[in-house]
C-alpha cells in the first residue's frame, strides 16, 4: 500500500547542494514513545546527520523555531501550551508530519474525553480516597487543560501521517530517506499500523 | 444518585442467573434482566454476576460498555428513547426530543438527578412507517407530535405508571398495502410441516433450490445452498437461528412478519431444522422489539400445545425441535451473522473471522444456519406449496419492501423480485420524489433518473428498506444522518472502520457547521477508498456509501459543503476550549457559564 496521504509534497523541499534539510520535532500530549521509535533508526543516523539538521526539539532542548523544512509532531492537544507549540510549528514548518496514534486520533490521552475534564479533575484532586487538601491545581506555570483532547489535524493542516503506537522505526527510515532523496515516501503495508 | 442495597442486588443476580442456568453464555440475557429491574447494571452487581455465571468481571463490564441498552448508571423510572433514524428525523424527531428534554428539564442522554427519567436519541426503532417513534421502558411510542410529547412529559412528572398511560400512545399498526404471492395466500398453521413430513431432506432441499429463494437479509445467498452446507458439515449438533435483529434504518418488514405471521416464520425454522437435523433454534430479537416478545412466546407455546414444536412434532417422536428467544440490546452490528452468534453466546457483538462460516462453525462452534425472518417465512410457504408456485412470478418469487419517508402510504409492499424502483414509489404515493434510499444506510441512493432500475439479485440488492425523499429534502441531511449512524454503530474491532467512521463523522459535523475545507474533501476521498477495502466486516464495507453517493450523484450539493478558504489554521476558539478549567479553578464564576 502506498500510504498515508498524498497531500504533502516531499519535493517541495528545494535545497542547494550541500544544504541540509532542517527538521524540528515536539512532543505534545504524548509519551515520547514516538521519539524513541524515531531514534531507533539505527545506523541510518550516520547517513542522516549528513543531510538533516535537527534544529529544535526535546532532543536538544532548543525552543526557538524558524525556517524549518519538516516538523515532526508527536502527541495530541491536551492543554493550551500544546496548541501554542503546534501553531508555532505550523507557522514555521513547510511540511508537518503527525506521528503516532495520539497526534492522529487523540490516542491514549483522548481517553479522558469519555469522562469529561471536570469529572477527571474532580476524581483526581477532590473526590478520590486519600486526597489531602482537595483543590484543583491552579498556577501560572501550569498550562490550562482543554475541554477535550484533540488530534492535531483538527486544528492545523497536516501534510503526512505516520500511524502506529508508535510508528515503526522503518516508517521513520522511509520518511527520512525519501526526504533526502527528494521523492514521495512510499510506506509498505507493514509500516502502516494502527495499534 | 440512587444507591442499591447489596442484598437486593445479590438476590436479583441469583434469581436472574438461576433463570438462565447460571450459564456464562447467557450473560447478556442476565444483564438485560438486571437492566430492566434496576434501569442499569449496577457496578456493585458486576462481581456478583461474574461469580454467579462462572465468568470474569471483565466479561460483564465488556457487555455493559458495548451494548447501548445496558448502562452503568440508573436511567430512572422512565427510560425513553426517541428515534432519530432518517425517516423519523424527516418528520421532526429532533425538535420533539428537544421539546421533551426541555419540558422535563434534562439533557439528552443524561439521567435526571431525581432518578425519574432519561431521554436519549437512538437510531431506527423499526417504526418508520408511523414515526416519529420512540420507546419508553421498551414499549413502542408511535406518531409522536407536540401534543403527545406534552402528554408524555405530564405523565412522567406525575409519575403515572405505564399501564395507566393512554393506550393510543402505544398503538402500532401493521399496514400492508400490496400483497402478492406470500402475503396474499395465507398459510394454515402446520401446512408446511405436514407437506414435508413424508419428504426426505434431499427432496425439500431440491424444491427450495428450484424456487430460487435467496437470503432476504441483504446478502442474497441461496438459501438451499446454505442449508445444504450446514446439513453436510460433520457434527452431532446443529442450530437454526432466525435473524430478527432488523437494524437497517428504514426496515420494518420483519417486525410486521413477527407480529402478524409469527407462525409462518417459526414454521420456516422448523422446516430448516428438519432438513439440517437441528433440535434447537433461537430467535435473536433486537432489543427495540422487546415489546414483541410476549406475543412470540405465546405463539411458541401455542405451537408446542399443537404438536408443531417440541418433543414430538406432528406426533413423531423422532422429530424434535424447540426454539428460545434471545434478546439483543441495541447494537446494529449484531445483525451481522457472526456478530449475532457471538452475542447469542453472551459476548460482545464482534464479527468473527470468516471462514469458517457459521454453516460449519457457528453457535458454540457447531454448524448453524442463520437466516433472516423473511427468508424463513418464504421458505415455509415454498415448503407448503412447492417451488413452481413461488417461481410463477418470475425468478426468485417476491420480496417485501418497508416503505417510509415522503409518501402518502408508508407501509409494507410485496412486489415480485425484479420490479422497478419507480413502481414502488408510485404504489406508495411518492409523487415528486427526488430520490430513494434503497437497502438502508448500507445501501444506495438512487436519484429520480434511476427509478427505472430493477430491484433484483444482480443489479440492486436490498434488505427491504425503501426510504423516499420528496422535493424539499436536502440529501445532505441523509448523508449526515447515516454517517453518524455508522460512527455510532461501529463495533470498534478493526481500526479502518473504528477510526474511519469517526473521521467521516467529524468531517460531516464540520460540513454541517460550514467549516469543511478542501483538505477535508481529499480526506473523504481517501476514506471512501480505504475504509471499505480494509475493514473486517460489512459494516466498514458500507459505512462510506452515503458520502460516496452524495459525492458521485449530487456533485453540486457536495461541492457547496466545502469552503475553499483553506487557511493553515482551522477555526479553533481557545477561550471556548478552556471554559471547563476556568470554571473549575474559579477563573470565571459558574453563573457565567
Ligand atoms: C452490518 C450488518 C448488519 C446486518 N444486519 C442484518 C439484519 O439486521 N437482519 C438480517 O437479516 N441480516 C442482517 N445482515 C446480514 C447477515 O449477516 C446475514 O447475511 C443474514 O442474516 C443471512 O440471512 P439470509 O441469507 O436469510 O439473508 C447484516 C449484515 C451486516 C454486515
Ligand atoms: S502514539 Fe503511542 S508511542 Fe506515540 S506518543 Fe502516543 S502513546 Fe506514545
Ligand atoms: S468493520 Fe467495523 S463493525 Fe466490522 S469488525 Fe471492523 S470495526 Fe467492527
Short mmCIF file of C-alpha atoms in Angstrom, two decimals, chain A residues 20-159:
data_model
loop_
_atom_site.label_atom_id
_atom_site.label_comp_id
_atom_site.label_asym_id
_atom_site.label_seq_id
_atom_site.Cartn_x
_atom_site.Cartn_y
_atom_site.Cartn_z
CA UNK A 20 20.83 20.38 4.97
CA UNK A 21 17.14 19.79 5.45
CA UNK A 22 16.04 21.44 8.64
CA UNK A 23 13.97 19.28 10.94
CA UNK A 24 12.24 20.05 14.20
CA UNK A 25 10.17 17.86 16.46
CA UNK A 26 7.98 18.20 19.50
CA UNK A 27 6.03 16.02 21.87
CA UNK A 28 2.66 17.48 22.82
CA UNK A 29 0.46 15.17 24.90
CA UNK A 30 2.47 12.06 24.09
CA UNK A 31 4.70 9.61 25.90
CA UNK A 32 7.89 10.12 23.87
CA UNK A 33 7.41 6.60 22.54
CA UNK A 34 7.27 8.05 19.04
CA UNK A 35 10.51 9.92 19.59
CA UNK A 36 12.07 6.69 20.87
CA UNK A 37 10.99 4.96 17.71
CA UNK A 38 12.41 7.81 15.65
CA UNK A 39 15.76 7.33 17.42
CA UNK A 40 15.54 3.66 16.64
CA UNK A 41 16.59 4.18 13.03
CA UNK A 42 19.94 2.60 13.88
CA UNK A 43 22.84 3.12 11.52
CA UNK A 44 20.77 5.36 9.26
CA UNK A 45 21.53 8.06 11.78
CA UNK A 46 25.07 8.22 10.37
CA UNK A 47 23.68 8.99 6.93
CA UNK A 48 21.01 11.28 8.27
CA UNK A 49 23.35 13.69 10.02
CA UNK A 50 24.96 14.46 6.71
CA UNK A 51 21.68 15.58 5.21
CA UNK A 52 19.41 16.66 8.00
CA UNK A 53 19.82 19.27 10.65
CA UNK A 54 17.88 18.80 13.83
CA UNK A 55 17.16 22.33 14.85
CA UNK A 56 14.58 22.19 17.61
CA UNK A 57 13.02 19.69 19.90
CA UNK A 58 13.21 17.68 23.08
CA UNK A 59 16.45 16.08 21.93
CA UNK A 60 18.38 19.34 22.13
CA UNK A 61 16.01 21.41 24.24
CA UNK A 62 16.02 24.36 21.85
CA UNK A 63 12.74 26.25 21.96
CA UNK A 64 13.12 28.67 19.11
CA UNK A 65 11.77 27.75 15.72
CA UNK A 66 12.46 29.40 12.36
CA UNK A 67 12.53 28.40 8.71
CA UNK A 68 12.09 24.73 9.29
CA UNK A 69 11.53 22.33 6.42
CA UNK A 70 9.91 19.45 8.26
CA UNK A 71 8.15 19.49 11.62
CA UNK A 72 7.54 16.15 13.30
CA UNK A 73 4.74 16.25 15.85
CA UNK A 74 4.08 13.56 18.43
CA UNK A 75 1.14 13.65 20.78
CA UNK A 76 -2.33 15.12 20.96
CA UNK A 77 -3.55 18.53 22.07
CA UNK A 78 -4.46 18.46 25.70
CA UNK A 79 -3.60 21.91 27.03
CA UNK A 80 -3.16 25.50 25.87
CA UNK A 81 0.58 25.11 25.67
CA UNK A 82 0.20 22.25 23.18
CA UNK A 83 -1.93 24.48 20.99
CA UNK A 84 0.64 27.24 21.00
CA UNK A 85 3.51 24.91 20.17
CA UNK A 86 1.51 23.38 17.36
CA UNK A 87 0.60 26.74 15.90
CA UNK A 88 4.25 27.76 16.10
CA UNK A 89 5.19 24.59 14.22
CA UNK A 90 2.59 25.11 11.55
CA UNK A 91 3.63 28.68 11.02
CA UNK A 92 7.31 27.85 10.67
CA UNK A 93 7.46 24.44 9.00
CA UNK A 94 6.91 23.76 5.31
CA UNK A 95 5.74 20.24 5.97
CA UNK A 96 4.07 18.97 9.07
CA UNK A 97 4.16 15.28 9.90
CA UNK A 98 1.81 13.85 12.51
CA UNK A 99 3.36 10.80 14.09
CA UNK A 100 1.60 8.27 16.27
CA UNK A 101 -1.87 7.43 17.41
CA UNK A 102 -2.01 10.38 19.81
CA UNK A 103 -1.27 13.02 17.19
CA UNK A 104 -3.53 11.41 14.60
CA UNK A 105 -6.52 10.24 16.61
CA UNK A 106 -6.04 11.61 20.09
CA UNK A 107 -4.88 8.17 21.22
CA UNK A 108 -4.34 7.41 24.86
CA UNK A 109 -4.67 10.99 26.17
CA UNK A 110 -8.05 11.28 24.47
CA UNK A 111 -9.44 8.55 26.68
CA UNK A 112 -10.28 11.25 29.15
CA UNK A 113 -12.82 12.67 26.69
CA UNK A 114 -15.01 9.75 27.59
CA UNK A 115 -15.43 11.05 31.11
CA UNK A 116 -15.15 14.78 30.63
CA UNK A 117 -12.49 17.09 32.02
CA UNK A 118 -14.47 18.16 35.04
CA UNK A 119 -15.14 14.59 36.15
CA UNK A 120 -11.49 13.62 35.69
CA UNK A 121 -10.15 16.53 37.70
CA UNK A 122 -12.74 16.12 40.43
CA UNK A 123 -11.88 12.46 40.76
CA UNK A 124 -8.14 13.12 40.84
CA UNK A 125 -7.99 16.20 43.06
CA UNK A 126 -11.18 16.41 45.05
CA UNK A 127 -13.12 13.21 45.50
CA UNK A 128 -10.67 10.34 45.36
CA UNK A 129 -9.95 8.47 48.57
CA UNK A 130 -6.89 9.69 50.43
CA UNK A 131 -6.77 13.15 48.88
CA UNK A 132 -5.35 15.74 51.28
CA UNK A 133 -6.02 19.44 50.73
CA UNK A 134 -8.55 18.83 48.00
CA UNK A 135 -8.08 21.58 45.43
CA UNK A 136 -7.89 21.81 41.66
CA UNK A 137 -4.35 22.98 40.92
CA UNK A 138 -4.07 26.46 39.52
CA UNK A 139 -0.75 28.07 38.81
CA UNK A 140 0.66 30.37 36.18
CA UNK A 141 3.27 27.70 35.49
CA UNK A 142 0.64 25.10 34.74
CA UNK A 143 -0.83 25.19 31.25
CA UNK A 144 -4.61 25.08 31.43
CA UNK A 145 -6.30 21.94 30.15
CA UNK A 146 -8.61 21.96 27.14
CA UNK A 147 -12.19 20.73 27.48
CA UNK A 148 -11.43 17.93 25.07
CA UNK A 149 -8.23 16.29 23.91
CA UNK A 150 -7.96 16.66 20.15
CA UNK A 151 -5.86 15.20 17.37
CA UNK A 152 -3.69 17.81 15.74
CA UNK A 153 -5.33 17.87 12.32
CA UNK A 154 -8.47 19.18 13.92
CA UNK A 155 -6.56 22.40 14.49
CA UNK A 156 -3.96 22.68 11.73
CA UNK A 157 -3.36 21.27 8.31
CA UNK A 158 -1.18 18.16 8.41
CA UNK A 159 0.83 17.03 5.40
#
